[in-house]
mmCIF file of C-alpha atoms in Angstrom:
data_model
loop_
_atom_site.group_PDB
_atom_site.id
_atom_site.type_symbol
_atom_site.label_atom_id
_atom_site.label_comp_id
_atom_site.label_asym_id
_atom_site.label_seq_id
_atom_site.Cartn_x
_atom_site.Cartn_y
_atom_site.Cartn_z
ATOM 1 C CA MET A 1 419.123 174.026 -73.197
ATOM 2 C CA ARG A 2 415.883 176.058 -74.022
ATOM 3 C CA VAL A 3 413.497 173.997 -76.327
ATOM 4 C CA LEU A 4 410.411 175.308 -78.108
ATOM 5 C CA ILE A 5 407.552 172.919 -78.740
ATOM 6 C CA VAL A 6 405.165 174.128 -81.595
ATOM 7 C CA ASN A 7 401.604 172.742 -82.182
ATOM 8 C CA THR A 8 398.562 174.031 -83.467
ATOM 9 C CA SER A 9 396.555 173.695 -80.563
ATOM 10 C CA GLU A 10 397.225 173.789 -76.662
ATOM 11 C CA ARG A 11 394.730 171.322 -75.619
ATOM 12 C CA THR A 12 392.482 169.927 -78.630
ATOM 13 C CA GLY A 13 393.389 166.560 -80.196
ATOM 14 C CA GLY A 14 396.038 163.796 -79.337
ATOM 15 C CA ALA A 15 399.008 165.549 -80.588
ATOM 16 C CA ALA A 16 398.285 168.599 -78.253
ATOM 17 C CA LEU A 17 397.930 166.246 -75.155
ATOM 18 C CA ALA A 18 401.232 164.475 -76.063
ATOM 19 C CA ALA A 19 403.072 167.808 -76.629
ATOM 20 C CA ASN A 20 401.768 169.121 -73.169
ATOM 21 C CA ARG A 21 402.831 165.902 -71.482
ATOM 22 C CA LEU A 22 406.215 166.245 -73.145
ATOM 23 C CA LEU A 23 406.386 170.100 -71.881
ATOM 24 C CA MET A 24 405.864 168.855 -68.403
ATOM 25 C CA ALA A 25 408.237 165.800 -68.729
ATOM 26 C CA LEU A 26 411.114 168.165 -70.219
ATOM 27 C CA ASN A 27 410.756 170.777 -67.456
ATOM 28 C CA ASN A 28 410.611 168.074 -64.821
ATOM 29 C CA ASN A 29 413.967 166.845 -65.944
ATOM 30 C CA GLY A 30 416.049 169.940 -66.132
ATOM 31 C CA VAL A 31 414.987 171.256 -69.640
ATOM 32 C CA LYS A 32 413.595 174.828 -70.112
ATOM 33 C CA ALA A 33 410.857 174.068 -72.346
ATOM 34 C CA ARG A 34 408.010 176.232 -73.578
ATOM 35 C CA MET A 35 405.291 175.762 -75.866
ATOM 36 C CA LEU A 36 403.954 177.835 -78.955
ATOM 37 C CA VAL A 37 400.598 177.422 -80.285
ATOM 38 C CA ARG A 38 397.838 179.191 -82.319
ATOM 39 C CA ASP A 39 394.929 177.901 -80.332
ATOM 40 C CA LYS A 40 395.612 178.704 -76.577
ATOM 41 C CA SER A 41 392.937 177.756 -73.961
ATOM 42 C CA THR A 42 394.520 178.137 -70.495
ATOM 43 C CA ASP A 43 396.346 180.765 -68.666
ATOM 44 C CA ASP A 44 399.685 178.391 -68.415
ATOM 45 C CA LEU A 45 402.608 180.709 -68.380
ATOM 46 C CA LEU A 46 404.696 178.229 -70.221
ATOM 47 C CA VAL A 47 402.317 178.384 -73.357
ATOM 48 C CA SER A 48 402.328 181.404 -75.488
ATOM 49 C CA GLN A 49 400.017 182.101 -78.514
ATOM 50 C CA TRP A 50 401.217 183.300 -81.686
ATOM 51 C CA GLY A 51 399.729 186.512 -82.993
ATOM 52 C CA ASP A 52 396.059 187.323 -82.660
ATOM 53 C CA GLY A 53 392.859 185.241 -83.095
ATOM 54 C CA TRP A 54 391.693 186.598 -86.594
ATOM 55 C CA ARG A 55 394.920 186.280 -88.245
ATOM 56 C CA GLY A 56 394.962 182.404 -86.979
ATOM 57 C CA GLN A 57 391.476 181.929 -88.205
ATOM 58 C CA TRP A 58 392.328 183.454 -91.531
ATOM 59 C CA ASN A 59 395.129 181.085 -92.119
ATOM 60 C CA PHE A 60 392.936 178.260 -91.123
ATOM 61 C CA LEU A 61 390.252 179.314 -93.529
ATOM 62 C CA ARG A 62 392.791 179.825 -96.149
ATOM 63 C CA GLU A 63 394.172 176.131 -95.858
ATOM 64 C CA ARG A 64 390.640 174.810 -95.893
ATOM 65 C CA LEU A 65 389.712 176.741 -99.095
ATOM 66 C CA ALA A 66 392.821 175.307 -100.769
ATOM 67 C CA VAL A 67 392.013 171.892 -99.730
ATOM 68 C CA TRP A 68 388.276 172.317 -100.918
ATOM 69 C CA TRP A 69 389.401 173.699 -104.255
ATOM 70 C CA ARG A 70 391.601 170.682 -104.832
ATOM 71 C CA LEU A 71 388.847 168.353 -103.723
ATOM 72 C CA ARG A 72 386.736 170.202 -106.772
ATOM 73 C CA LEU A 73 384.514 171.599 -104.134
ATOM 74 C CA GLY A 74 383.968 168.281 -102.341
ATOM 75 C CA ARG A 75 383.940 167.781 -98.803
ATOM 76 C CA LYS A 76 384.364 164.068 -98.351
ATOM 77 C CA HIS A 77 388.089 164.329 -97.553
ATOM 78 C CA LEU A 78 388.475 167.943 -96.595
ATOM 79 C CA TRP A 79 389.701 167.058 -93.068
ATOM 80 C CA ASP A 80 392.130 164.130 -94.385
ATOM 81 C CA LEU A 81 394.279 166.562 -96.313
ATOM 82 C CA ASP A 82 396.584 169.637 -95.896
ATOM 83 C CA VAL A 83 398.335 171.497 -98.433
ATOM 84 C CA GLY A 84 400.672 173.766 -96.213
ATOM 85 C CA CYS A 85 399.983 176.953 -98.051
ATOM 86 C CA ALA A 86 399.107 179.060 -94.969
ATOM 87 C CA GLY A 87 400.678 179.898 -91.830
ATOM 88 C CA SER A 88 402.458 182.104 -89.608
ATOM 89 C CA ASP A 89 406.180 182.945 -89.407
ATOM 90 C CA ILE A 90 407.197 182.136 -85.854
ATOM 91 C CA THR A 91 410.735 183.152 -86.495
ATOM 92 C CA ARG A 92 410.021 186.670 -85.582
ATOM 93 C CA THR A 93 408.859 185.668 -81.970
ATOM 94 C CA ARG A 94 410.693 186.082 -78.775
ATOM 95 C CA GLU A 95 410.168 182.436 -77.940
ATOM 96 C CA PHE A 96 411.724 181.164 -81.434
ATOM 97 C CA GLN A 97 414.801 183.532 -81.083
ATOM 98 C CA GLU A 98 415.538 182.289 -77.450
ATOM 99 C CA ALA A 99 415.260 178.678 -78.318
ATOM 100 C CA ASP A 100 418.286 176.286 -78.944
ATOM 101 C CA VAL A 101 415.965 173.656 -80.332
ATOM 102 C CA VAL A 102 412.769 173.800 -82.110
ATOM 103 C CA HIS A 103 410.477 170.838 -81.655
ATOM 104 C CA LEU A 104 407.602 170.743 -84.195
ATOM 105 C CA HIS A 105 404.583 168.516 -83.547
ATOM 106 C CA TRP A 106 401.313 168.828 -85.387
ATOM 107 C CA VAL A 107 401.440 172.130 -87.377
ATOM 108 C CA ASN A 108 398.576 171.749 -89.852
ATOM 109 C CA GLN A 109 395.358 173.613 -90.548
ATOM 110 C CA GLY A 110 397.038 176.992 -90.926
ATOM 111 C CA MET A 111 399.539 176.919 -88.033
ATOM 112 C CA LEU A 112 402.754 176.620 -90.300
ATOM 113 C CA SER A 113 402.921 176.587 -94.101
ATOM 114 C CA LEU A 114 405.882 175.021 -95.843
ATOM 115 C CA ASN A 115 407.356 178.378 -96.375
ATOM 116 C CA ASN A 116 407.193 178.868 -92.708
ATOM 117 C CA ILE A 117 408.985 175.584 -91.966
ATOM 118 C CA ARG A 118 411.465 176.248 -94.486
ATOM 119 C CA ARG A 119 412.257 179.720 -92.746
ATOM 120 C CA ILE A 120 412.677 177.740 -89.527
ATOM 121 C CA LEU A 121 415.120 175.415 -91.213
ATOM 122 C CA ASP A 122 417.113 178.035 -92.889
ATOM 123 C CA SER A 123 417.530 179.700 -89.028
ATOM 124 C CA GLY A 124 420.302 177.098 -88.524
ATOM 125 C CA LYS A 125 418.574 176.057 -84.995
ATOM 126 C CA ARG A 126 418.377 172.249 -84.346
ATOM 127 C CA VAL A 127 415.089 171.000 -85.535
ATOM 128 C CA VAL A 128 413.211 168.162 -84.211
ATOM 129 C CA TRP A 129 409.848 167.221 -85.714
ATOM 130 C CA THR A 130 407.514 164.535 -83.746
ATOM 131 C CA MET A 131 405.127 162.806 -86.294
ATOM 132 C CA HIS A 132 401.634 162.161 -84.964
ATOM 133 C CA ASP A 133 400.621 160.866 -88.520
ATOM 134 C CA MET A 134 402.000 160.546 -91.793
ATOM 135 C CA TRP A 135 401.718 164.170 -93.223
ATOM 136 C CA PRO A 136 405.387 164.933 -92.867
ATOM 137 C CA ALA A 137 406.287 161.901 -95.023
ATOM 138 C CA THR A 138 403.393 162.375 -97.707
ATOM 139 C CA ALA A 139 402.477 165.065 -99.867
ATOM 140 C CA LEU A 140 398.941 165.698 -98.698
ATOM 141 C CA CYS A 141 397.599 163.082 -96.476
ATOM 142 C CA HIS A 142 397.595 162.108 -92.799
ATOM 143 C CA LEU A 143 396.457 158.654 -93.148
ATOM 144 C CA THR A 144 397.821 156.478 -95.883
ATOM 145 C CA LEU A 145 395.825 153.641 -95.563
ATOM 146 C CA THR A 146 396.657 151.158 -98.388
ATOM 147 C CA CYS A 147 398.329 153.637 -100.751
ATOM 148 C CA ARG A 148 402.089 153.252 -101.073
ATOM 149 C CA GLN A 149 402.887 156.242 -103.369
ATOM 150 C CA PHE A 150 404.940 158.001 -100.678
ATOM 151 C CA THR A 151 407.656 155.266 -101.032
ATOM 152 C CA THR A 152 408.425 156.614 -104.375
ATOM 153 C CA GLY A 153 406.916 159.981 -104.881
ATOM 154 C CA CYS A 154 403.255 161.090 -104.479
ATOM 155 C CA CYS A 155 401.061 161.306 -107.497
ATOM 156 C CA HIS A 156 397.733 159.534 -108.432
ATOM 157 C CA CYS A 157 396.463 160.379 -105.114
ATOM 158 C CA PRO A 158 393.251 158.527 -104.064
ATOM 159 C CA TYR A 159 391.977 161.162 -101.950
ATOM 160 C CA LEU A 160 391.378 163.466 -104.886
ATOM 161 C CA PRO A 161 388.760 163.367 -107.453
ATOM 162 C CA GLY A 162 389.210 160.290 -109.980
ATOM 163 C CA GLY A 163 392.199 159.240 -108.265
ATOM 164 C CA GLY A 164 394.437 161.967 -109.261
ATOM 165 C CA SER A 165 396.815 161.958 -112.027
ATOM 166 C CA GLU A 166 400.619 162.004 -112.798
ATOM 167 C CA ASN A 167 400.840 165.741 -112.303
ATOM 168 C CA ASP A 168 398.120 166.193 -109.694
ATOM 169 C CA ALA A 169 397.893 168.215 -106.679
ATOM 170 C CA ALA A 170 399.687 165.455 -104.516
ATOM 171 C CA ALA A 171 402.527 165.773 -107.003
ATOM 172 C CA ALA A 172 402.762 169.555 -106.812
ATOM 173 C CA ALA A 173 402.929 169.298 -103.094
ATOM 174 C CA TRP A 174 405.604 166.736 -103.253
ATOM 175 C CA ARG A 175 407.786 168.899 -105.088
ATOM 176 C CA ARG A 176 407.219 171.779 -102.528
ATOM 177 C CA LYS A 177 408.194 169.459 -99.635
ATOM 178 C CA GLN A 178 411.155 168.258 -101.634
ATOM 179 C CA SER A 179 412.204 171.805 -102.046
ATOM 180 C CA MET A 180 411.622 172.690 -98.305
ATOM 181 C CA LEU A 181 413.845 170.138 -97.114
ATOM 182 C CA GLU A 182 416.479 170.244 -99.717
ATOM 183 C CA GLY A 183 419.876 170.996 -97.912
ATOM 184 C CA HIS A 184 418.603 170.604 -94.312
ATOM 185 C CA ARG A 185 418.407 167.880 -91.796
ATOM 186 C CA ILE A 186 415.713 167.166 -89.306
ATOM 187 C CA THR A 187 415.323 164.553 -86.762
ATOM 188 C CA PHE A 188 411.747 163.033 -87.145
ATOM 189 C CA VAL A 189 410.470 161.278 -84.114
ATOM 190 C CA ALA A 190 407.620 158.612 -84.569
ATOM 191 C CA CYS A 191 405.792 157.883 -81.601
ATOM 192 C CA SER A 192 405.614 154.109 -82.605
ATOM 193 C CA GLN A 193 408.019 151.832 -84.055
ATOM 194 C CA TRP A 194 405.353 151.306 -86.911
ATOM 195 C CA LEU A 195 405.312 154.711 -87.817
ATOM 196 C CA ALA A 196 408.870 154.768 -87.845
ATOM 197 C CA GLY A 197 409.045 152.003 -90.391
ATOM 198 C CA GLU A 198 406.784 153.788 -92.587
ATOM 199 C CA ALA A 199 408.590 157.156 -92.332
ATOM 200 C CA ARG A 200 411.860 155.240 -93.348
ATOM 201 C CA GLN A 201 410.043 154.194 -96.519
ATOM 202 C CA SER A 202 409.310 157.495 -97.350
ATOM 203 C CA ALA A 203 411.055 158.884 -100.449
ATOM 204 C CA LEU A 204 410.553 162.387 -99.222
ATOM 205 C CA LEU A 205 412.430 161.547 -96.097
ATOM 206 C CA LYS A 206 415.418 159.598 -97.648
ATOM 207 C CA GLY A 207 418.562 160.836 -95.929
ATOM 208 C CA GLN A 208 416.913 162.196 -92.791
ATOM 209 C CA ARG A 209 417.093 160.648 -89.517
ATOM 210 C CA VAL A 210 414.191 158.778 -88.089
ATOM 211 C CA VAL A 211 413.939 157.450 -84.651
ATOM 212 C CA SER A 212 410.897 155.856 -82.491
ATOM 213 C CA ILE A 213 410.170 157.444 -79.126
ATOM 214 C CA PRO A 214 406.761 157.077 -77.386
ATOM 215 C CA ASN A 215 404.352 159.734 -75.846
ATOM 216 C CA ALA A 216 404.704 160.295 -72.041
ATOM 217 C CA ILE A 217 401.599 159.689 -69.754
ATOM 218 C CA ASP A 218 401.003 161.602 -66.540
ATOM 219 C CA THR A 219 400.285 159.020 -63.957
ATOM 220 C CA THR A 220 399.497 161.554 -61.421
ATOM 221 C CA VAL A 221 396.237 162.008 -63.311
ATOM 222 C CA PHE A 222 395.732 158.573 -64.971
ATOM 223 C CA HIS A 223 396.115 156.117 -62.185
ATOM 224 C CA PRO A 224 393.608 153.267 -61.148
ATOM 225 C CA ALA A 225 390.815 154.465 -58.915
ATOM 226 C CA ASP A 226 387.684 152.676 -57.152
ATOM 227 C CA ARG A 227 385.307 151.517 -59.857
ATOM 228 C CA ARG A 228 382.094 152.070 -57.728
ATOM 229 C CA ALA A 229 383.115 155.282 -56.744
ATOM 230 C CA MET A 230 383.797 156.524 -60.398
ATOM 231 C CA ARG A 231 380.446 155.142 -61.563
ATOM 232 C CA GLN A 232 378.535 156.881 -59.074
ATOM 233 C CA GLN A 233 380.552 160.031 -59.542
ATOM 234 C CA LEU A 234 379.619 160.055 -63.315
ATOM 235 C CA GLY A 235 376.095 158.550 -62.942
ATOM 236 C CA LEU A 236 376.971 155.118 -64.483
ATOM 237 C CA PRO A 237 375.011 152.058 -63.650
ATOM 238 C CA ALA A 238 376.747 150.045 -60.866
ATOM 239 C CA GLY A 239 375.578 146.682 -61.900
ATOM 240 C CA LYS A 240 376.570 146.363 -65.333
ATOM 241 C CA LYS A 241 379.971 145.677 -67.303
ATOM 242 C CA LEU A 242 380.880 148.823 -69.033
ATOM 243 C CA ILE A 243 382.958 149.046 -72.234
ATOM 244 C CA ALA A 244 384.521 152.568 -72.961
ATOM 245 C CA PHE A 245 384.994 154.152 -76.252
ATOM 246 C CA VAL A 246 386.725 157.401 -76.401
ATOM 247 C CA SER A 247 387.758 159.685 -79.477
ATOM 248 C CA GLN A 248 387.658 163.377 -80.336
ATOM 249 C CA ARG A 249 384.770 162.630 -82.623
ATOM 250 C CA ALA A 250 382.834 159.530 -82.002
ATOM 251 C CA THR A 251 381.530 159.699 -85.606
ATOM 252 C CA ASN A 252 385.112 159.607 -87.030
ATOM 253 C CA PRO A 253 384.843 156.766 -89.640
ATOM 254 C CA TYR A 254 388.532 155.767 -89.060
ATOM 255 C CA LYS A 255 387.834 154.950 -85.350
ATOM 256 C CA GLY A 256 386.019 152.053 -86.518
ATOM 257 C CA MET A 257 382.565 152.741 -84.834
ATOM 258 C CA ASP A 258 380.726 150.311 -87.539
ATOM 259 C CA TYR A 259 383.110 147.573 -86.532
ATOM 260 C CA LEU A 260 382.316 147.962 -82.874
ATOM 261 C CA ALA A 261 378.604 147.960 -83.684
ATOM 262 C CA GLU A 262 378.902 144.660 -85.547
ATOM 263 C CA ALA A 263 381.014 143.107 -82.939
ATOM 264 C CA CYS A 264 378.662 144.082 -80.023
ATOM 265 C CA ARG A 265 375.709 142.471 -82.366
ATOM 266 C CA LEU A 266 377.562 139.466 -82.617
ATOM 267 C CA LEU A 267 378.615 139.296 -78.795
ATOM 268 C CA GLY A 268 374.724 139.413 -78.320
ATOM 269 C CA GLU A 269 374.244 136.259 -80.618
ATOM 270 C CA THR A 270 377.228 134.412 -79.108
ATOM 271 C CA HIS A 271 376.946 135.501 -75.394
ATOM 272 C CA PRO A 272 373.433 136.577 -74.894
ATOM 273 C CA GLN A 273 373.711 136.716 -71.106
ATOM 274 C CA LEU A 274 376.811 138.695 -71.282
ATOM 275 C CA ALA A 275 375.624 141.296 -73.711
ATOM 276 C CA LYS A 276 372.568 141.903 -71.486
ATOM 277 C CA GLU A 277 374.614 142.789 -68.540
ATOM 278 C CA THR A 278 376.807 145.018 -70.815
ATOM 279 C CA GLY A 279 376.640 148.805 -71.785
ATOM 280 C CA LEU A 280 378.682 150.972 -73.959
ATOM 281 C CA VAL A 281 380.283 154.289 -72.685
ATOM 282 C CA VAL A 282 381.118 156.702 -75.399
ATOM 283 C CA LEU A 283 382.985 159.798 -74.816
ATOM 284 C CA GLY A 284 383.410 162.294 -77.860
ATOM 285 C CA GLY A 285 382.090 164.727 -80.116
ATOM 286 C CA HIS A 286 378.585 163.519 -81.617
ATOM 287 C CA ALA A 287 378.683 160.628 -79.090
ATOM 288 C CA GLU A 288 374.624 160.624 -78.884
ATOM 289 C CA GLU A 289 374.405 159.812 -82.708
ATOM 290 C CA VAL A 290 376.136 156.609 -82.434
ATOM 291 C CA ALA A 291 373.631 155.065 -79.804
ATOM 292 C CA LYS A 292 371.047 154.027 -82.647
ATOM 293 C CA ALA A 293 373.507 151.755 -83.898
ATOM 294 C CA PHE A 294 373.797 149.306 -80.685
ATOM 295 C CA GLN A 295 371.223 147.257 -79.105
ATOM 296 C CA MET A 296 373.076 147.512 -75.582
ATOM 297 C CA PRO A 297 372.655 150.532 -73.529
ATOM 298 C CA VAL A 298 374.850 153.331 -74.773
ATOM 299 C CA PHE A 299 375.863 156.078 -72.273
ATOM 300 C CA ALA A 300 376.780 159.226 -74.288
ATOM 301 C CA GLN A 301 379.278 161.406 -72.469
ATOM 302 C CA GLY A 302 379.790 164.084 -75.459
ATOM 303 C CA TYR A 303 383.257 165.879 -75.973
ATOM 304 C CA VAL A 304 385.380 166.170 -72.612
ATOM 305 C CA ASN A 305 388.710 167.884 -72.525
ATOM 306 C CA ASP A 306 389.039 167.623 -68.633
ATOM 307 C CA ALA A 307 391.804 164.983 -68.141
ATOM 308 C CA HIS A 308 390.611 164.216 -64.460
ATOM 309 C CA ARG A 309 387.036 163.324 -65.715
ATOM 310 C CA ILE A 310 388.417 161.315 -68.611
ATOM 311 C CA ALA A 311 390.645 159.344 -66.155
ATOM 312 C CA ALA A 312 387.377 158.848 -63.930
ATOM 313 C CA LEU A 313 385.505 157.387 -67.042
ATOM 314 C CA TYR A 314 388.281 154.939 -67.689
ATOM 315 C CA SER A 315 388.376 153.868 -64.102
ATOM 316 C CA ALA A 316 384.881 153.272 -64.155
ATOM 317 C CA CYS A 317 384.918 150.870 -66.986
ATOM 318 C CA ASP A 318 385.883 147.350 -67.231
ATOM 319 C CA LEU A 319 387.552 147.446 -70.687
ATOM 320 C CA PHE A 320 388.559 150.021 -73.197
ATOM 321 C CA VAL A 321 387.985 149.410 -76.883
ATOM 322 C CA LEU A 322 389.567 151.315 -80.006
ATOM 323 C CA PRO A 323 388.767 149.427 -83.413
ATOM 324 C CA SER A 324 390.712 151.947 -85.380
ATOM 325 C CA LEU A 325 391.529 151.455 -89.002
ATOM 326 C CA SER A 326 394.607 153.450 -88.565
ATOM 327 C CA GLU A 327 396.721 154.531 -85.587
ATOM 328 C CA ASN A 328 400.080 155.644 -84.523
ATOM 329 C CA LEU A 329 400.293 155.231 -80.864
ATOM 330 C CA PRO A 330 397.039 156.314 -79.303
ATOM 331 C CA ASN A 331 396.830 158.218 -76.267
ATOM 332 C CA THR A 332 393.648 156.780 -75.325
ATOM 333 C CA ILE A 333 395.080 153.093 -75.082
ATOM 334 C CA MET A 334 397.800 154.487 -72.894
ATOM 335 C CA GLU A 335 395.647 156.376 -70.674
ATOM 336 C CA ALA A 336 393.155 153.353 -70.077
ATOM 337 C CA MET A 337 396.293 151.032 -69.357
ATOM 338 C CA ALA A 338 397.649 153.672 -66.846
ATOM 339 C CA CYS A 339 394.167 153.520 -65.038
ATOM 340 C CA GLY A 340 394.329 149.428 -64.845
ATOM 341 C CA VAL A 341 391.801 149.040 -67.766
ATOM 342 C CA PRO A 342 392.629 146.220 -70.223
ATOM 343 C CA CYS A 343 392.179 147.233 -73.877
ATOM 344 C CA VAL A 344 390.926 145.647 -77.081
ATOM 345 C CA GLY A 345 391.828 146.961 -80.496
ATOM 346 C CA PHE A 346 392.681 145.776 -83.959
ATOM 347 C CA ARG A 347 396.229 144.621 -85.336
ATOM 348 C CA THR A 348 397.193 147.984 -86.969
ATOM 349 C CA GLY A 349 399.669 150.510 -86.649
ATOM 350 C CA GLY A 350 401.086 150.842 -83.149
ATOM 351 C CA ILE A 351 398.235 149.238 -81.386
ATOM 352 C CA PRO A 352 400.006 145.656 -81.137
ATOM 353 C CA GLU A 353 403.173 147.433 -79.554
ATOM 354 C CA MET A 354 400.932 148.637 -76.738
ATOM 355 C CA ILE A 355 398.592 145.688 -76.157
ATOM 356 C CA ASP A 356 400.331 142.488 -75.154
ATOM 357 C CA HIS A 357 397.765 140.045 -76.584
ATOM 358 C CA LYS A 358 396.137 138.173 -73.844
ATOM 359 C CA LYS A 359 398.459 139.747 -71.081
ATOM 360 C CA ASN A 360 397.101 143.250 -70.876
ATOM 361 C CA GLY A 361 394.182 143.084 -73.368
ATOM 362 C CA TYR A 362 393.370 141.490 -76.638
ATOM 363 C CA VAL A 363 394.440 142.379 -80.219
ATOM 364 C CA ALA A 364 392.041 141.312 -82.924
ATOM 365 C CA ASN A 365 392.563 140.657 -86.480
ATOM 366 C CA TYR A 366 392.457 143.651 -88.560
ATOM 367 C CA ARG A 367 388.973 144.814 -89.695
ATOM 368 C CA ASP A 368 387.669 141.472 -88.170
ATOM 369 C CA ALA A 369 384.503 142.242 -86.186
ATOM 370 C CA ASP A 370 384.157 138.600 -85.223
ATOM 371 C CA ASP A 371 387.550 138.530 -83.596
ATOM 372 C CA LEU A 372 386.859 141.826 -82.038
ATOM 373 C CA ALA A 373 383.693 140.400 -80.422
ATOM 374 C CA ARG A 374 386.025 137.318 -79.240
ATOM 375 C CA GLY A 375 388.366 139.940 -77.645
ATOM 376 C CA LEU A 376 385.382 141.759 -75.700
ATOM 377 C CA ALA A 377 384.098 138.588 -74.607
ATOM 378 C CA TRP A 378 387.270 137.175 -73.469
ATOM 379 C CA VAL A 379 388.269 140.263 -71.308
ATOM 380 C CA LEU A 380 384.558 140.466 -69.850
ATOM 381 C CA SER A 381 383.913 136.887 -68.897
ATOM 382 C CA GLU A 382 386.965 134.627 -69.241
ATOM 383 C CA ALA A 383 390.185 136.502 -68.459
ATOM 384 C CA ASN A 384 391.787 137.128 -64.896
ATOM 385 C CA ALA A 385 390.641 140.922 -64.426
ATOM 386 C CA GLY A 386 393.159 141.595 -61.730
ATOM 387 C CA ALA A 387 396.157 140.159 -63.868
ATOM 388 C CA LEU A 388 395.139 142.164 -66.677
ATOM 389 C CA ALA A 389 395.102 145.411 -64.638
ATOM 390 C CA THR A 390 398.551 144.676 -63.111
ATOM 391 C CA GLU A 391 400.114 143.895 -66.578
ATOM 392 C CA ALA A 392 398.504 147.090 -67.981
ATOM 393 C CA GLN A 393 400.003 149.299 -65.207
ATOM 394 C CA ARG A 394 403.436 147.523 -65.670
ATOM 395 C CA LYS A 395 403.752 148.294 -69.181
ATOM 396 C CA VAL A 396 402.995 152.177 -68.712
ATOM 397 C CA THR A 397 405.630 152.336 -65.946
ATOM 398 C CA ARG A 398 408.262 150.491 -68.147
ATOM 399 C CA CYS A 399 407.548 152.149 -71.578
ATOM 400 C CA TRP A 400 405.821 155.596 -70.845
ATOM 401 C CA SER A 401 407.007 157.245 -67.778
ATOM 402 C CA GLN A 402 407.660 160.921 -68.046
ATOM 403 C CA GLY A 403 411.429 160.391 -66.975
ATOM 404 C CA SER A 404 412.207 157.699 -69.589
ATOM 405 C CA VAL A 405 410.562 159.635 -72.436
ATOM 406 C CA ALA A 406 412.358 163.054 -71.526
ATOM 407 C CA LYS A 407 415.726 161.330 -71.277
ATOM 408 C CA ARG A 408 415.329 159.852 -74.846
ATOM 409 C CA TYR A 409 414.227 163.155 -76.209
ATOM 410 C CA ILE A 410 417.064 165.011 -74.489
ATOM 411 C CA GLU A 411 419.374 162.569 -76.308
ATOM 412 C CA VAL A 412 417.790 163.731 -79.577
ATOM 413 C CA TYR A 413 418.274 167.259 -78.801
ATOM 414 C CA GLU A 414 421.865 166.806 -77.797
ATOM 415 C CA GLY A 415 422.573 165.200 -81.139
ATOM 416 C CA LYS A 416 423.644 161.900 -79.763
ATOM 417 C CA ASP A 417 423.999 159.069 -82.208
ATOM 418 C CA ASP A 418 423.163 161.499 -85.043
ATOM 419 C CA GLU A 419 423.715 158.957 -88.089
ATOM 420 C CA PRO A 420 420.428 158.508 -90.138
#
């Protein structure tokens, strides 16, 4: 069996990391898998780049301009939406023609247009589409937040100026996606049970098969390491309790940095001595910009895409926090737990599927900074750190090992249990 994994980027973003780990898992379990991307950043022979750089950049620009136009030249939601008007016809590539299964991942920002996806479906090859967010099940948006229009048919889009209308850009995109899917069957794979449940409610995916398979983790990279040695390696203080926060962009409002700042302020009020002994390690783009929001020391690491350095950072810290307002099955929590680090996050999306409350971390009430502060204090000063670390590693081995994830995907590729 030959599988072609398609993703916009080879390394940038959570979907790229998940796709790479699946590529490794499949090849380690008897499947001949390759990856096709627009943005290639390594010399990995299993990863091919479609076309040349200028064409990919032009498609990226066309897609952003289309979103910008629909936002009436506004920039507020420029990165929250994708129209699917620009992309590349990968059906002409040797990689596509040799594949038995085409496995789409995150294909936005000019990688594939809706017309390109329709050509893939028309080829007759088996198509699997892993959902890393809600875009495959909505008209335009990646995060639905409180909007439920996708359950009946997108229009009056809250992302559009004035809240959209009955026949707005979302309604037009919805009709285009309906036309794309008409007469075709795709197996949609959600990385969390929460996302699978949301996808099954989408009127767009009615009659399509939706299953839930988590991402895999590479435990040869993400595993426990000596905390003192990792702190020395990274130049972090040995005498403090350290909280880790990791995101591609630290200032992304959906990652909940404002809630974390408020929780740390409350921690200083309720546990002043603990707060004095604690620091925050922030890894991600614009990390230095968030330091002013905290009274405790902030150690800004900037954007890092080296997996070994990221693993070292997790191991150097006492806990990992992700107060996201919307999440699927975040790789960061999985990585931290694989390193034996307890996690704290809000009760939203797939996070409660990952963190078992007061067993390997703490699940705080949604958008509740007080409860988030209680979770930080509980992990740092009350819980049995060794027991939390052990339970975190057990969860990783049981649920997200490469072998178990690869086996479930192989069953999907082979069409077993194909009823919707």
